[in-house]
Each structure stands twice: as C-alpha cells, then as structure tokens.
Amino acid sequence: MMTEETIQDGKTMALIAYFTIIGSVIAIIMNSDKKNPFTAFHAKQGLGLNLTYMIVGYFVSSFDNFSISIGFWIAMGVLFMYGIYSAITTTCKEVPLLGPLYQKLFSTIA
C-alpha cells in the first residue's frame, strides 16, 4: 500500500516519465535508488507509451496519409494525457488497452 508521503515523493518523477523516452529513462534511473512504487508504476506506463509511439509511429509514417496520421496522433495524445492526468491526480490508473501489458512487460524495471 502506498502512503500519501510515498506518492508525493514520487510525483515529480512520475510526471517526467511521460515526457519523451529520455524522461522515462531519467525517471527509471532516478528511481533505482529510492524504489518509489508510485514512480515505478508511472515510469513503466511512460516507457511503454513512448516505445509504442515510436514503433507504431514508424509504421504509420509509411502510409503517408493524413487521416491515418491524425488518428494515430489523437489516439496517442489521449493515452499520454490519461497517464499524465493519472500522475497529477496521484492515482495509479493504467492507460486503457495497453497499460496492463506495460506493467507485465516492464515488471523488472524500476
């Protein structure tokens, strides 16, 4: 169980984890000493979202179609905003569809 103090200590790194892949890596490295479970949860979610963005974005870019690209951008934007909102409101809500997969894939990280 996470205490309010644990959540407040990890809130900044939890937010940083969602801003680019570099932010995710920074959050994971900074959390390696403290082992804050709140930061670890959001670092996994942020890392998963950033990797998904890069991998799927690579394939979406090959279509060279505005409708497909804008759909991808909106979907990823919603998922990132959901994760950021979860970190700001100090909750541990997994992002829809992919959140449980990220927690399972990155269970050894953070």
Coordinates of C-alpha atoms in Angstrom, one line a residue:
M1 CA 0.0 0.0 0.0
M2 CA 1.3 3.4 -0.9
T3 CA 1.2 6.2 1.6
E4 CA 0.5 9.8 0.8
E5 CA 4.1 10.6 1.6
T6 CA 5.4 8.0 -0.9
I7 CA 3.1 9.3 -3.6
Q8 CA 4.1 12.9 -3.0
D9 CA 7.8 12.0 -3.1
G10 CA 7.4 10.2 -6.4
K11 CA 5.0 12.6 -8.1
T12 CA 7.7 14.7 -10.0
M13 CA 9.5 11.7 -11.4
A14 CA 6.1 10.1 -12.3
L15 CA 5.3 13.2 -14.4
I16 CA 8.7 13.3 -16.0
A17 CA 8.3 9.7 -17.2
Y18 CA 5.7 10.7 -19.7
F19 CA 7.8 13.4 -21.5
T20 CA 9.8 11.6 -24.2
I21 CA 11.7 8.4 -24.0
I22 CA 14.5 10.4 -22.3
G23 CA 12.1 11.4 -19.5
S24 CA 11.2 7.7 -19.0
V25 CA 14.8 6.7 -18.8
I26 CA 15.6 9.5 -16.3
A27 CA 12.7 8.5 -14.1
I28 CA 13.8 4.9 -14.1
I29 CA 17.4 5.8 -13.3
M30 CA 16.4 8.3 -10.6
N31 CA 14.1 5.7 -9.0
S32 CA 16.7 2.9 -9.0
D33 CA 17.9 4.1 -5.6
K34 CA 14.7 5.1 -3.8
K35 CA 12.4 2.4 -5.2
N36 CA 9.3 4.5 -5.0
P37 CA 6.4 2.3 -6.2
F38 CA 4.4 5.4 -7.5
T39 CA 7.3 6.5 -9.7
A40 CA 7.9 2.9 -10.8
F41 CA 4.3 2.5 -11.9
H42 CA 4.3 5.6 -14.0
A43 CA 7.8 5.0 -15.3
K44 CA 6.6 1.7 -16.7
Q45 CA 3.5 3.3 -18.2
G46 CA 5.5 6.2 -19.7
L47 CA 8.2 3.9 -21.1
G48 CA 5.5 1.7 -22.7
L49 CA 3.7 4.7 -24.2
N50 CA 6.9 6.2 -25.6
L51 CA 8.1 2.9 -27.1
T52 CA 4.6 2.3 -28.6
Y53 CA 4.6 5.8 -30.0
M54 CA 8.0 5.3 -31.7
I55 CA 7.3 1.8 -33.1
V56 CA 3.8 2.3 -34.3
G57 CA 4.6 5.9 -35.5
Y58 CA 7.3 4.4 -37.7
F59 CA 4.8 2.2 -39.5
V60 CA 2.1 4.9 -39.6
S61 CA 4.5 7.3 -41.3
S62 CA 5.0 4.8 -44.2
F63 CA 1.3 5.3 -45.2
D64 CA 1.8 8.9 -46.0
N65 CA -1.9 9.5 -45.3
F66 CA -3.2 12.4 -43.3
S67 CA -6.3 10.6 -42.0
I68 CA -4.2 7.7 -40.6
S69 CA -1.6 10.0 -39.2
I70 CA -4.1 12.3 -37.4
G71 CA -5.9 9.3 -36.0
F72 CA -2.6 7.9 -34.6
W73 CA -1.7 11.3 -33.2
I74 CA -5.1 11.7 -31.5
A75 CA -5.1 8.2 -30.0
M76 CA -1.6 8.6 -28.7
G77 CA -2.3 12.0 -27.3
V78 CA -5.3 10.7 -25.4
L79 CA -3.3 7.9 -23.9
F80 CA -0.5 10.2 -22.9
M81 CA -2.9 12.7 -21.4
Y82 CA -4.6 9.9 -19.5
G83 CA -1.3 8.9 -18.0
I84 CA -0.2 12.4 -17.2
Y85 CA -3.6 13.1 -15.6
S86 CA -3.3 9.9 -13.5
A87 CA 0.2 11.1 -12.3
I88 CA -1.1 14.6 -11.5
T89 CA -4.1 13.3 -9.5
T90 CA -1.8 10.9 -7.7
T91 CA -3.6 7.8 -8.8
C92 CA -2.2 4.6 -10.3
K93 CA -4.6 4.0 -13.2
E94 CA -3.2 2.0 -16.1
V95 CA -3.6 3.6 -19.6
P96 CA -6.5 2.0 -21.5
L97 CA -5.9 -1.1 -23.6
L98 CA -2.1 -1.2 -23.2
G99 CA -1.5 -0.4 -19.5
P100 CA -1.6 -3.9 -18.1
L101 CA 0.7 -5.1 -20.9
Y102 CA 3.2 -2.4 -20.0
Q103 CA 3.1 -3.4 -16.3
K104 CA 3.8 -7.0 -17.2
L105 CA 6.5 -6.3 -19.8
F106 CA 8.4 -4.0 -17.6
S107 CA 7.9 -5.7 -14.3
T108 CA 11.7 -6.0 -13.7
I109 CA 12.2 -2.3 -14.4
A110 CA 12.1 0.3 -11.6

